[in-house]
Coordinates of C-alpha atoms in Angstrom, one line a residue:
X1 CA 9.4 -18.2 22.8
X2 CA 9.8 -14.4 23.4
X3 CA 13.5 -14.7 24.5
X4 CA 14.7 -17.2 21.9
X5 CA 12.2 -17.0 19.1
X6 CA 13.7 -15.4 15.9
X7 CA 10.9 -12.9 15.9
X8 CA 12.5 -10.9 18.7
X9 CA 16.0 -12.5 19.2
X10 CA 18.2 -13.3 16.2
X11 CA 21.9 -14.1 16.2
X12 CA 23.5 -15.6 13.0
X13 CA 26.3 -17.0 15.2
X14 CA 23.9 -19.0 17.3
X15 CA 22.0 -20.2 14.2
X16 CA 25.2 -21.4 12.6
X17 CA 26.0 -23.5 15.6
X18 CA 22.7 -25.4 15.5
X19 CA 23.3 -27.5 12.4
X20 CA 27.0 -27.9 13.2
X21 CA 26.1 -29.4 16.6
X22 CA 23.6 -31.8 15.1
X23 CA 25.9 -33.2 12.4
X24 CA 28.9 -33.3 14.7
X25 CA 26.8 -35.4 17.1
X26 CA 25.8 -37.7 14.2
X27 CA 29.5 -38.0 13.1
X28 CA 30.4 -39.2 16.6
X29 CA 28.1 -42.3 16.2
X30 CA 29.9 -45.6 15.6
X31 CA 27.2 -47.3 13.6
X32 CA 27.6 -46.2 9.9
X33 CA 24.1 -47.4 9.0
X34 CA 22.5 -45.6 12.0
X35 CA 24.5 -42.5 11.2
X36 CA 23.2 -42.3 7.6
X37 CA 19.6 -43.0 8.6
X38 CA 19.6 -40.3 11.2
X39 CA 21.3 -37.8 8.8
X40 CA 18.5 -38.4 6.2
X41 CA 15.8 -38.1 8.8
X42 CA 17.3 -34.8 10.1
X43 CA 17.4 -33.4 6.5
X44 CA 13.8 -34.5 5.7
X45 CA 12.6 -33.1 9.1
X46 CA 14.4 -29.8 8.6
X47 CA 13.0 -29.4 5.1
X48 CA 9.5 -30.3 6.2
X49 CA 9.5 -27.9 9.2
X50 CA 10.9 -25.1 7.0
X51 CA 8.1 -25.5 4.4
X52 CA 5.5 -25.8 7.2
X53 CA 6.7 -22.6 9.0
X54 CA 7.0 -20.6 5.8
X55 CA 3.2 -20.6 5.6
X56 CA 1.6 -17.7 7.5
X57 CA -1.2 -19.8 8.8
X58 CA 1.4 -21.9 10.8
X59 CA 2.8 -18.9 12.6
X60 CA 1.7 -17.4 15.9
X61 CA 2.0 -13.9 14.5
X62 CA 1.2 -14.4 10.7
X63 CA 1.6 -10.8 9.6
X64 CA 5.3 -10.7 10.8
X65 CA 6.2 -13.3 8.1
X66 CA 6.9 -11.8 4.7
X67 CA 6.5 -14.5 2.0
X68 CA 8.0 -12.3 -0.6
X69 CA 11.2 -12.2 1.5
X70 CA 11.7 -15.7 2.7
X71 CA 9.4 -18.2 0.9
X72 CA 11.7 -19.3 -1.8
X73 CA 9.1 -21.5 -3.6
X74 CA 6.7 -18.5 -3.8
X75 CA 6.7 -16.5 -7.1
X76 CA 6.6 -13.3 -5.1
X77 CA 10.1 -14.2 -3.8
X78 CA 11.4 -13.5 -7.4
X79 CA 9.5 -10.3 -8.1
X80 CA 11.0 -7.0 -7.1
X81 CA 8.8 -4.5 -5.3
X82 CA 9.6 -1.9 -7.9
X83 CA 10.7 -1.5 -11.6
X84 CA 14.3 -2.5 -11.4
X85 CA 15.4 -0.7 -14.7
X86 CA 13.7 2.5 -13.7
X87 CA 15.1 2.5 -10.2
X88 CA 18.6 1.7 -11.4
X89 CA 18.3 4.8 -13.7
X90 CA 17.2 6.8 -10.7
X91 CA 20.1 5.6 -8.6
X92 CA 22.6 6.7 -11.3
X93 CA 21.6 10.3 -10.5
X94 CA 23.5 10.0 -7.3
X95 CA 27.2 11.0 -7.7
X96 CA 29.6 8.1 -6.9
X97 CA 31.5 10.0 -4.3
X98 CA 28.5 11.7 -2.7
X99 CA 27.6 11.0 1.0
X100 CA 24.3 9.1 1.1
X101 CA 21.6 7.7 3.4
X102 CA 19.6 4.8 2.0
X103 CA 17.0 2.4 3.1
X104 CA 17.6 -1.4 3.5
X105 CA 16.8 -2.8 0.0
X106 CA 18.8 0.0 -1.7
X107 CA 21.8 0.5 0.6
X108 CA 23.8 -2.7 -0.5
X109 CA 23.7 -1.5 -4.1
X110 CA 25.2 1.9 -3.2
X111 CA 27.6 1.0 -0.4
X112 CA 30.9 1.4 -2.1
X113 CA 31.6 5.0 -1.1
X114 CA 33.3 6.8 1.7
X115 CA 30.1 7.8 3.6
X116 CA 26.9 5.9 3.6
X117 CA 24.3 5.6 6.3
X118 CA 21.4 3.3 7.0
X119 CA 18.2 5.4 6.9
X120 CA 16.8 7.0 9.0
X121 CA 20.4 7.8 10.1
X122 CA 21.2 10.7 7.8
X123 CA 24.1 12.5 9.5
X124 CA 26.0 14.6 7.0
X125 CA 24.5 12.9 3.9
X126 CA 23.9 15.1 0.8
X127 CA 21.6 12.6 -0.8
X128 CA 18.8 10.5 0.6
X129 CA 17.0 7.6 -1.2
X130 CA 14.4 5.3 0.3
X131 CA 11.5 3.0 -0.6
X132 CA 8.3 3.8 1.3
X133 CA 7.9 0.1 1.8
X134 CA 11.4 -0.3 3.5
X135 CA 11.6 -0.4 7.3
X136 CA 14.7 -0.1 9.6
X137 CA 14.4 -3.2 11.7
X138 CA 15.1 -1.4 15.0
X139 CA 12.0 0.8 14.6
X140 CA 8.3 0.2 14.4
X141 CA 6.5 0.6 11.1
X142 CA 4.8 3.8 12.5
X143 CA 8.1 5.3 13.4
X144 CA 9.7 4.4 10.1
X145 CA 7.0 6.1 8.2
X146 CA 7.2 9.1 10.4
X147 CA 10.9 9.5 9.6
X148 CA 10.1 9.3 5.9
X149 CA 7.3 11.8 6.0
X150 CA 9.5 14.4 7.6
X151 CA 11.5 14.7 4.3
X152 CA 8.4 15.2 2.1
X153 CA 7.7 18.4 4.0
X154 CA 11.2 19.5 4.9
X155 CA 12.6 22.9 3.7
X156 CA 16.1 21.5 3.7
X157 CA 15.6 18.7 1.2
X158 CA 14.4 18.7 -2.4
X159 CA 12.7 15.7 -4.1
X160 CA 14.7 15.4 -7.4
X161 CA 13.5 12.1 -8.7
X162 CA 11.1 9.2 -7.9
X163 CA 10.0 5.9 -9.2
X164 CA 7.3 4.7 -6.9
X165 CA 7.9 3.5 -4.2
X166 CA 11.4 4.9 -4.4
X167 CA 12.1 8.6 -3.7
X168 CA 15.4 10.4 -4.2
X169 CA 16.1 13.6 -2.2
X170 CA 19.0 16.1 -2.4
X171 CA 20.1 18.4 0.4
X172 CA 19.3 22.0 -0.6
X173 CA 22.2 24.4 -0.6
X174 CA 22.0 27.8 0.9
X175 CA 21.9 29.4 -2.6
X176 CA 18.9 27.3 -3.6
X177 CA 17.0 27.6 -0.3
X178 CA 14.4 30.0 -1.9
X179 CA 13.8 27.8 -4.9
X180 CA 10.1 26.9 -5.3
X181 CA 9.6 23.2 -4.3
X182 CA 7.4 21.0 -6.5
X183 CA 3.9 20.1 -5.2
X184 CA 4.2 16.5 -3.9
X185 CA 0.6 16.0 -2.8
X186 CA -2.3 16.4 -5.3
X187 CA -5.2 16.1 -3.0
X188 CA -5.8 15.7 0.8
X189 CA -9.0 14.4 2.3
X190 CA -9.6 14.7 6.1
X191 CA -12.3 12.6 7.8
X192 CA -13.3 13.1 11.4
X193 CA -15.5 11.2 13.8
X194 CA -16.1 12.3 17.5
X195 CA -19.1 10.1 18.2
X196 CA -21.5 13.0 18.8
X197 CA -24.6 14.4 17.1
X198 CA -26.1 11.3 15.6
X199 CA -25.5 9.5 12.3
X200 CA -25.3 12.6 10.1
X201 CA -22.1 13.7 11.9
X202 CA -20.5 10.3 11.4
X203 CA -21.2 10.2 7.7
X204 CA -17.8 11.5 6.5
X205 CA -16.1 8.5 8.1
X206 CA -18.6 5.8 9.2
X207 CA -21.3 4.2 7.0
X208 CA -24.8 3.8 8.4
X209 CA -24.0 0.2 9.1
X210 CA -20.8 1.0 11.0
X211 CA -22.6 3.7 12.9
X212 CA -25.2 1.2 14.2
X213 CA -22.5 -1.4 15.0
X214 CA -20.6 1.2 17.1
X215 CA -23.7 2.4 19.1
X216 CA -23.5 -0.3 21.8
X217 CA -20.0 0.9 22.8
X218 CA -20.8 4.5 23.2
X219 CA -20.4 6.0 26.7
X220 CA -20.9 9.5 28.3
X221 CA -18.6 8.7 31.2
X222 CA -15.6 10.4 29.5
X223 CA -15.0 12.3 26.2
X224 CA -12.3 14.4 24.7
X225 CA -14.7 16.5 22.6
X226 CA -18.5 16.5 22.7
X227 CA -20.2 14.2 25.2
X228 CA -19.6 10.7 23.9
X229 CA -16.8 8.3 23.3
X230 CA -16.3 4.6 22.6
X231 CA -15.7 2.6 25.8
X232 CA -13.7 -0.7 25.6
X233 CA -13.6 -3.1 28.5
X234 CA -12.3 -6.6 29.2
X235 CA -15.6 -8.1 28.0
X236 CA -15.9 -5.7 25.0
X237 CA -12.3 -5.5 23.8
X238 CA -12.8 -4.8 20.1
X239 CA -14.5 -2.0 18.2
X240 CA -16.1 -2.8 14.9
X241 CA -14.0 -2.4 11.7
X242 CA -14.2 0.9 9.9
X243 CA -13.8 0.7 6.1
X244 CA -11.3 3.1 4.6
X245 CA -13.4 4.1 1.6
X246 CA -12.0 6.2 -1.2
X247 CA -8.3 5.2 -0.9
X248 CA -6.4 4.3 -4.0
X249 CA -3.1 2.6 -4.8
X250 CA -0.1 4.9 -4.0
X251 CA -2.2 6.9 -1.5
X252 CA -0.7 7.8 1.8
X253 CA -3.0 7.2 4.7
X254 CA -2.7 8.5 8.3
X255 CA -5.1 7.3 11.0
X256 CA -5.2 8.8 14.5
X257 CA -7.2 8.2 17.6
X258 CA -7.2 9.7 21.1
X259 CA -7.6 7.4 24.1
X260 CA -7.9 7.7 27.9
X261 CA -6.8 4.7 30.0
X262 CA -5.0 3.9 33.2
X263 CA -2.9 1.2 31.5
X264 CA 0.0 1.9 29.2
X265 CA 0.4 0.6 25.7
X266 CA -2.7 -1.5 25.9
X267 CA -4.7 0.3 23.2
X268 CA -4.0 -1.0 19.7
X269 CA -4.7 0.8 16.4
X270 CA -4.6 -1.5 13.4
X271 CA -5.0 -1.1 9.7
X272 CA -5.3 -4.0 7.4
X273 CA -6.2 -4.8 3.8
X274 CA -5.8 -7.1 0.9
X275 CA -2.8 -9.4 0.4
X276 CA -2.5 -9.8 4.2
X277 CA -0.9 -6.5 4.8
X278 CA -1.4 -5.2 8.3
X279 CA 0.0 -2.2 10.2
X280 CA -0.1 -1.8 14.0
X281 CA 0.6 0.9 16.6
X282 CA 0.2 0.9 20.4
X283 CA 2.7 3.6 21.5
X284 CA 1.3 7.1 21.9
X285 CA 3.1 10.0 20.3
X286 CA 1.5 12.9 22.3
X287 CA -0.5 13.7 25.5
X288 CA -3.0 16.6 25.8
X289 CA -3.8 18.7 28.8
X290 CA -6.8 16.6 29.6
X291 CA -4.8 13.4 29.9
X292 CA -5.8 11.9 26.6
X293 CA -3.1 10.2 24.5
X294 CA -2.8 10.0 20.8
X295 CA -2.0 7.0 18.6
X296 CA -1.0 7.6 15.0
X297 CA -0.6 5.0 12.3
X298 CA 0.4 5.9 8.8
X299 CA 1.2 3.8 5.7
X300 CA 1.3 3.8 1.9
X301 CA -1.4 1.8 0.1
X302 CA 0.2 -1.0 -2.0
X303 CA 0.9 -0.1 -5.6
X304 CA -1.1 -1.8 -8.4
X305 CA -3.5 -3.5 -6.0
X306 CA -7.1 -2.8 -5.2
X307 CA -7.7 -1.1 -1.9
X308 CA -11.4 -1.7 -1.6
X309 CA -10.9 -4.1 1.4
X310 CA -8.8 -1.7 3.5
X311 CA -10.1 -1.1 7.0
X312 CA -9.0 0.1 10.5
X313 CA -10.0 -0.9 14.0
X314 CA -8.9 -0.5 17.6
X315 CA -8.9 -2.7 20.6
X316 CA -8.1 -2.8 24.3
X317 CA -5.8 -5.6 25.6
X318 CA -5.6 -4.2 29.2
X319 CA -7.6 -4.9 32.3
X320 CA -8.9 -1.4 32.8
X321 CA -11.6 0.4 30.7
X322 CA -10.4 2.6 27.9
X323 CA -12.2 5.4 26.2
X324 CA -11.6 6.3 22.5
X325 CA -12.5 9.6 20.8
X326 CA -11.8 11.9 17.9
X327 CA -10.8 9.4 15.2
X328 CA -9.2 11.2 12.2
X329 CA -8.3 9.7 8.8
X330 CA -6.1 11.8 6.4
X331 CA -5.7 10.5 2.8
X332 CA -3.1 12.1 0.6
X333 CA -2.8 11.4 -3.1
X334 CA 0.6 11.9 -4.9
X335 CA 0.6 14.9 -7.1
X336 CA 3.9 14.2 -8.8
X337 CA 3.9 12.0 -11.9

Protein backbone atom coordinates (compact mmCIF):
# COMPACT_ATOMS: atom_id res chain seq x y z
CA UNK A 1 0.00 0.00 0.00
CA UNK A 2 2.79 2.44 0.90
CA UNK A 3 4.76 1.71 -2.29
CA UNK A 4 1.91 1.63 -4.79
CA UNK A 5 -0.92 3.52 -3.12
CA UNK A 6 -1.68 6.90 -4.72
CA UNK A 7 -1.24 8.58 -1.33
CA UNK A 8 2.56 8.31 -1.63
CA UNK A 9 3.21 7.12 -5.19
CA UNK A 10 1.49 8.59 -8.21
CA UNK A 11 2.37 8.36 -11.89
CA UNK A 12 -0.19 9.39 -14.51
CA UNK A 13 1.55 7.16 -17.05
CA UNK A 14 0.95 4.06 -14.91
CA UNK A 15 -2.64 5.08 -14.19
CA UNK A 16 -3.30 5.49 -17.92
CA UNK A 17 -2.10 1.95 -18.64
CA UNK A 18 -4.50 0.34 -16.15
CA UNK A 19 -7.80 0.93 -18.05
CA UNK A 20 -6.06 0.33 -21.39
CA UNK A 21 -4.82 -3.09 -20.25
CA UNK A 22 -8.32 -4.05 -18.98
CA UNK A 23 -10.13 -3.16 -22.20
CA UNK A 24 -7.43 -4.56 -24.47
CA UNK A 25 -7.83 -7.84 -22.58
CA UNK A 26 -11.61 -7.71 -23.02
CA UNK A 27 -11.19 -6.95 -26.73
CA UNK A 28 -9.11 -10.09 -27.15
CA UNK A 29 -12.01 -12.34 -26.04
CA UNK A 30 -13.74 -14.29 -28.83
CA UNK A 31 -17.21 -14.39 -27.32
CA UNK A 32 -19.04 -11.17 -28.23
CA UNK A 33 -21.65 -11.71 -25.50
CA UNK A 34 -19.06 -12.41 -22.78
CA UNK A 35 -17.03 -9.41 -23.93
CA UNK A 36 -19.99 -7.03 -23.53
CA UNK A 37 -21.09 -8.48 -20.19
CA UNK A 38 -17.59 -8.14 -18.72
CA UNK A 39 -17.23 -4.60 -20.11
CA UNK A 40 -20.47 -3.53 -18.40
CA UNK A 41 -19.40 -5.22 -15.15
CA UNK A 42 -16.01 -3.49 -15.27
CA UNK A 43 -17.65 -0.07 -15.75
CA UNK A 44 -20.19 -0.65 -12.96
CA UNK A 45 -17.47 -1.94 -10.60
CA UNK A 46 -15.20 1.00 -11.39
CA UNK A 47 -17.98 3.54 -10.79
CA UNK A 48 -19.04 1.81 -7.55
CA UNK A 49 -15.50 1.66 -6.19
CA UNK A 50 -14.88 5.30 -7.16
CA UNK A 51 -17.98 6.47 -5.27
CA UNK A 52 -17.06 4.24 -2.31
CA UNK A 53 -13.48 5.56 -2.03
CA UNK A 54 -14.51 9.20 -2.46
CA UNK A 55 -16.04 9.06 1.02
CA UNK A 56 -13.57 9.86 3.76
CA UNK A 57 -14.91 7.16 6.05
CA UNK A 58 -13.77 4.53 3.52
CA UNK A 59 -10.14 5.68 3.51
CA UNK A 60 -7.32 4.54 5.77
CA UNK A 61 -6.19 8.14 6.26
CA UNK A 62 -9.44 10.14 5.96
CA UNK A 63 -7.99 13.64 6.30
CA UNK A 64 -5.73 13.15 3.26
CA UNK A 65 -8.81 13.09 1.03
CA UNK A 66 -10.11 16.52 0.03
CA UNK A 67 -13.78 16.16 -1.05
CA UNK A 68 -13.78 19.69 -2.45
CA UNK A 69 -10.99 18.66 -4.82
CA UNK A 70 -12.03 15.19 -6.03
CA UNK A 71 -15.64 14.40 -5.06
CA UNK A 72 -17.42 15.50 -8.24
CA UNK A 73 -20.92 14.90 -6.85
CA UNK A 74 -20.27 17.07 -3.78
CA UNK A 75 -21.40 20.71 -4.01
CA UNK A 76 -18.08 21.81 -2.50
CA UNK A 77 -16.38 20.60 -5.70
CA UNK A 78 -18.06 23.51 -7.53
CA UNK A 79 -17.40 26.21 -4.92
CA UNK A 80 -14.14 28.18 -5.15
CA UNK A 81 -12.16 28.67 -1.92
CA UNK A 82 -12.23 32.44 -2.49
CA UNK A 83 -14.21 35.21 -4.19
CA UNK A 84 -13.32 34.64 -7.85
CA UNK A 85 -14.20 38.15 -9.08
CA UNK A 86 -12.26 39.83 -6.29
CA UNK A 87 -9.22 37.58 -6.76
CA UNK A 88 -9.24 38.14 -10.55
CA UNK A 89 -9.21 41.87 -9.87
CA UNK A 90 -6.23 41.37 -7.56
CA UNK A 91 -4.36 39.29 -10.14
CA UNK A 92 -4.74 42.09 -12.72
CA UNK A 93 -2.40 44.19 -10.55
CA UNK A 94 0.46 41.92 -11.65
CA UNK A 95 2.13 43.23 -14.85
CA UNK A 96 1.83 40.74 -17.72
CA UNK A 97 5.59 40.55 -18.28
CA UNK A 98 6.62 40.55 -14.60
CA UNK A 99 8.51 37.58 -13.16
CA UNK A 100 6.23 35.83 -10.69
CA UNK A 101 6.01 33.08 -8.08
CA UNK A 102 2.52 31.67 -7.43
CA UNK A 103 0.88 28.90 -5.44
CA UNK A 104 -0.79 25.90 -7.05
CA UNK A 105 -4.39 27.08 -7.53
CA UNK A 106 -3.28 30.44 -8.95
CA UNK A 107 -0.25 29.50 -11.05
CA UNK A 108 -2.13 27.99 -14.06
CA UNK A 109 -4.03 31.27 -14.56
CA UNK A 110 -0.81 33.30 -14.64
CA UNK A 111 1.56 30.95 -16.45
CA UNK A 112 1.77 32.65 -19.87
CA UNK A 113 4.88 34.71 -19.15
CA UNK A 114 8.63 34.30 -19.55
CA UNK A 115 9.38 33.68 -15.87
CA UNK A 116 7.04 32.00 -13.43
CA UNK A 117 7.85 29.79 -10.44
CA UNK A 118 5.90 27.37 -8.29
CA UNK A 119 5.87 28.80 -4.77
CA UNK A 120 7.82 28.42 -2.48
CA UNK A 121 10.42 28.61 -5.28
CA UNK A 122 10.76 32.39 -5.69
CA UNK A 123 14.15 32.77 -7.44
CA UNK A 124 14.31 36.20 -9.16
CA UNK A 125 10.55 36.85 -9.09
CA UNK A 126 9.44 40.45 -8.58
CA UNK A 127 5.90 39.51 -7.55
CA UNK A 128 4.60 36.80 -5.26
CA UNK A 129 0.99 35.63 -4.94
CA UNK A 130 -0.33 32.74 -2.86
CA UNK A 131 -3.38 31.44 -1.08
CA UNK A 132 -2.74 30.52 2.55
CA UNK A 133 -4.73 27.32 1.93
CA UNK A 134 -2.51 26.20 -1.00
CA UNK A 135 0.27 23.69 -0.36
CA UNK A 136 3.20 22.61 -2.52
CA UNK A 137 2.78 18.84 -2.74
CA UNK A 138 6.49 18.15 -2.08
CA UNK A 139 6.37 19.72 1.38
CA UNK A 140 4.44 19.16 4.57
CA UNK A 141 1.68 21.55 5.58
CA UNK A 142 3.87 22.85 8.43
CA UNK A 143 6.74 23.66 6.06
CA UNK A 144 4.42 25.24 3.50
CA UNK A 145 3.01 27.56 6.14
CA UNK A 146 6.50 28.38 7.37
CA UNK A 147 7.48 29.48 3.85
CA UNK A 148 4.43 31.75 3.64
CA UNK A 149 4.96 33.33 7.07
CA UNK A 150 8.48 34.42 6.11
CA UNK A 151 7.05 36.92 3.62
CA UNK A 152 4.62 38.48 6.08
CA UNK A 153 7.60 39.57 8.20
CA UNK A 154 10.17 40.10 5.42
CA UNK A 155 11.79 43.52 4.91
CA UNK A 156 12.34 42.73 1.24
CA UNK A 157 8.69 42.21 0.30
CA UNK A 158 5.69 44.52 0.52
CA UNK A 159 2.08 43.36 0.78
CA UNK A 160 0.29 45.39 -1.91
CA UNK A 161 -3.10 43.67 -2.05
CA UNK A 162 -5.08 40.85 -0.48
CA UNK A 163 -8.42 39.14 -0.79
CA UNK A 164 -8.42 36.50 1.92
CA UNK A 165 -7.08 33.86 1.60
CA UNK A 166 -5.03 35.27 -1.32
CA UNK A 167 -2.12 37.68 -0.70
CA UNK A 168 -0.08 39.59 -3.28
CA UNK A 169 3.46 40.76 -2.49
CA UNK A 170 5.88 42.92 -4.48
CA UNK A 171 9.66 42.95 -4.19
CA UNK A 172 10.76 46.18 -2.52
CA UNK A 173 13.23 48.21 -4.57
CA UNK A 174 16.25 49.81 -2.94
CA UNK A 175 14.70 53.29 -3.22
CA UNK A 176 11.61 52.15 -1.31
CA UNK A 177 13.41 50.05 1.30
CA UNK A 178 12.80 52.66 4.03
CA UNK A 179 9.08 52.91 3.27
CA UNK A 180 6.85 52.23 6.28
CA UNK A 181 5.20 48.84 5.89
CA UNK A 182 1.52 48.39 6.74
CA UNK A 183 0.63 46.64 9.99
CA UNK A 184 -0.48 43.14 9.01
CA UNK A 185 -1.34 41.78 12.45
CA UNK A 186 -3.95 43.50 14.60
CA UNK A 187 -3.58 41.52 17.80
CA UNK A 188 -1.37 38.71 19.11
CA UNK A 189 -2.23 36.41 22.03
CA UNK A 190 0.42 34.13 23.56
CA UNK A 191 -0.61 31.26 25.83
CA UNK A 192 1.93 29.12 27.68
CA UNK A 193 1.69 25.97 29.78
CA UNK A 194 4.71 24.36 31.49
CA UNK A 195 2.79 21.99 33.81
CA UNK A 196 4.07 23.55 37.05
CA UNK A 197 2.54 25.50 39.90
CA UNK A 198 -0.97 24.12 39.98
CA UNK A 199 -4.15 24.97 38.11
CA UNK A 200 -3.75 28.75 38.35
CA UNK A 201 -0.61 28.64 36.18
CA UNK A 202 -2.43 26.54 33.58
CA UNK A 203 -5.43 28.84 33.33
CA UNK A 204 -4.25 30.84 30.28
CA UNK A 205 -4.21 27.69 28.14
CA UNK A 206 -5.98 24.83 29.91
CA UNK A 207 -9.44 24.83 31.41
CA UNK A 208 -10.02 23.36 34.85
CA UNK A 209 -11.40 20.21 33.23
CA UNK A 210 -8.35 19.87 30.94
CA UNK A 211 -6.05 20.43 33.91
CA UNK A 212 -7.62 17.52 35.78
CA UNK A 213 -7.53 15.29 32.70
CA UNK A 214 -3.80 15.96 32.29
CA UNK A 215 -2.76 15.31 35.91
CA UNK A 216 -2.41 11.52 35.62
CA UNK A 217 0.27 12.02 32.92
CA UNK A 218 2.48 14.40 34.91
CA UNK A 219 5.99 13.28 35.81
CA UNK A 220 8.96 14.77 37.67
CA UNK A 221 11.48 12.48 35.93
CA UNK A 222 12.37 15.10 33.32
CA UNK A 223 11.36 18.67 32.58
CA UNK A 224 12.53 21.49 30.35
CA UNK A 225 11.37 24.26 32.68
CA UNK A 226 10.09 23.88 36.20
CA UNK A 227 9.82 20.41 37.71
CA UNK A 228 7.07 18.61 35.79
CA UNK A 229 6.30 17.44 32.28
CA UNK A 230 3.77 15.17 30.58
CA UNK A 231 5.03 11.61 30.19
CA UNK A 232 3.68 9.48 27.31
CA UNK A 233 4.39 5.74 27.15
CA UNK A 234 3.30 2.74 25.09
CA UNK A 235 0.34 2.23 27.42
CA UNK A 236 -0.54 5.92 27.71
CA UNK A 237 0.13 7.17 24.19
CA UNK A 238 -2.31 10.06 23.95
CA UNK A 239 -2.58 13.30 25.87
CA UNK A 240 -6.08 14.78 26.33
CA UNK A 241 -7.28 17.33 23.80
CA UNK A 242 -6.72 21.01 24.53
CA UNK A 243 -9.44 23.31 23.26
CA UNK A 244 -8.18 26.31 21.29
CA UNK A 245 -10.44 28.90 22.86
CA UNK A 246 -10.69 32.40 21.48
CA UNK A 247 -9.68 31.77 17.89
CA UNK A 248 -11.76 33.26 15.08
CA UNK A 249 -12.06 32.76 11.31
CA UNK A 250 -9.03 34.17 9.44
CA UNK A 251 -6.82 33.93 12.54
CA UNK A 252 -3.35 32.48 12.20
CA UNK A 253 -2.52 29.94 14.91
CA UNK A 254 0.91 28.59 15.83
CA UNK A 255 1.28 25.72 18.33
CA UNK A 256 4.62 24.52 19.63
CA UNK A 257 5.72 21.85 22.11
CA UNK A 258 9.12 20.67 23.35
CA UNK A 259 9.74 16.96 23.77
CA UNK A 260 12.49 14.64 25.01
CA UNK A 261 12.60 11.11 23.59
CA UNK A 262 15.16 8.57 22.37
CA UNK A 263 13.06 7.83 19.29
CA UNK A 264 13.01 10.07 16.22
CA UNK A 265 9.83 11.42 14.64
CA UNK A 266 7.52 9.48 16.97
CA UNK A 267 5.97 12.47 18.74
CA UNK A 268 3.02 13.87 16.83
CA UNK A 269 1.44 17.29 17.24
CA UNK A 270 -2.07 17.55 15.79
CA UNK A 271 -4.60 20.35 15.37
CA UNK A 272 -8.14 19.62 14.28
CA UNK A 273 -11.48 21.35 14.06
CA UNK A 274 -14.80 21.57 12.31
CA UNK A 275 -15.36 20.40 8.73
CA UNK A 276 -12.81 17.59 9.22
CA UNK A 277 -9.75 19.81 8.80
CA UNK A 278 -6.69 18.39 10.51
CA UNK A 279 -3.04 19.46 10.55
CA UNK A 280 -0.15 17.32 11.71
CA UNK A 281 3.57 17.70 12.47
CA UNK A 282 6.16 15.17 13.67
CA UNK A 283 9.46 16.61 12.41
CA UNK A 284 11.30 18.86 14.89
CA UNK A 285 12.60 22.22 13.72
CA UNK A 286 15.11 22.90 16.51
CA UNK A 287 17.13 21.35 19.34
CA UNK A 288 18.08 23.10 22.59
CA UNK A 289 21.23 22.61 24.70
CA UNK A 290 19.34 20.25 27.06
CA UNK A 291 18.49 17.80 24.27
CA UNK A 292 14.83 18.84 23.96
CA UNK A 293 13.35 19.09 20.48
CA UNK A 294 10.63 21.45 19.31
CA UNK A 295 7.62 20.70 17.13
CA UNK A 296 5.84 23.65 15.53
CA UNK A 297 2.47 23.47 13.79
CA UNK A 298 0.85 26.55 12.27
CA UNK A 299 -2.30 27.04 10.22
CA UNK A 300 -4.98 29.53 9.24
CA UNK A 301 -8.44 29.11 10.68
CA UNK A 302 -10.94 28.47 7.83
CA UNK A 303 -12.81 31.55 6.67
CA UNK A 304 -16.52 31.99 7.38
CA UNK A 305 -16.70 28.91 9.59
CA UNK A 306 -17.09 28.66 13.36
CA UNK A 307 -13.89 27.78 15.16
CA UNK A 308 -15.41 26.79 18.50
CA UNK A 309 -14.54 23.09 18.03
CA UNK A 310 -10.85 23.63 17.23
CA UNK A 311 -8.45 21.73 19.47
CA UNK A 312 -4.91 20.36 19.66
CA UNK A 313 -3.36 17.23 21.11
CA UNK A 314 -0.11 15.26 20.99
CA UNK A 315 0.74 11.56 21.10
CA UNK A 316 3.64 9.14 21.15
CA UNK A 317 3.84 6.40 18.49
CA UNK A 318 7.24 5.10 19.63
CA UNK A 319 8.28 2.33 21.98
CA UNK A 320 10.26 4.60 24.32
CA UNK A 321 8.80 7.03 26.88
CA UNK A 322 8.53 10.65 25.79
CA UNK A 323 8.33 13.81 27.87
CA UNK A 324 6.40 16.89 26.72
CA UNK A 325 6.86 20.38 28.16
CA UNK A 326 6.40 24.10 27.46
CA UNK A 327 3.34 24.14 25.22
CA UNK A 328 2.83 27.52 23.56
CA UNK A 329 -0.07 28.74 21.46
CA UNK A 330 0.20 32.01 19.52
CA UNK A 331 -2.95 33.45 17.94
CA UNK A 332 -2.63 36.32 15.46
CA UNK A 333 -5.55 38.30 14.07
CA UNK A 334 -5.30 40.04 10.70
CA UNK A 335 -5.06 43.82 11.04
CA UNK A 336 -5.51 44.60 7.36
CA UNK A 337 -9.04 45.01 6.04
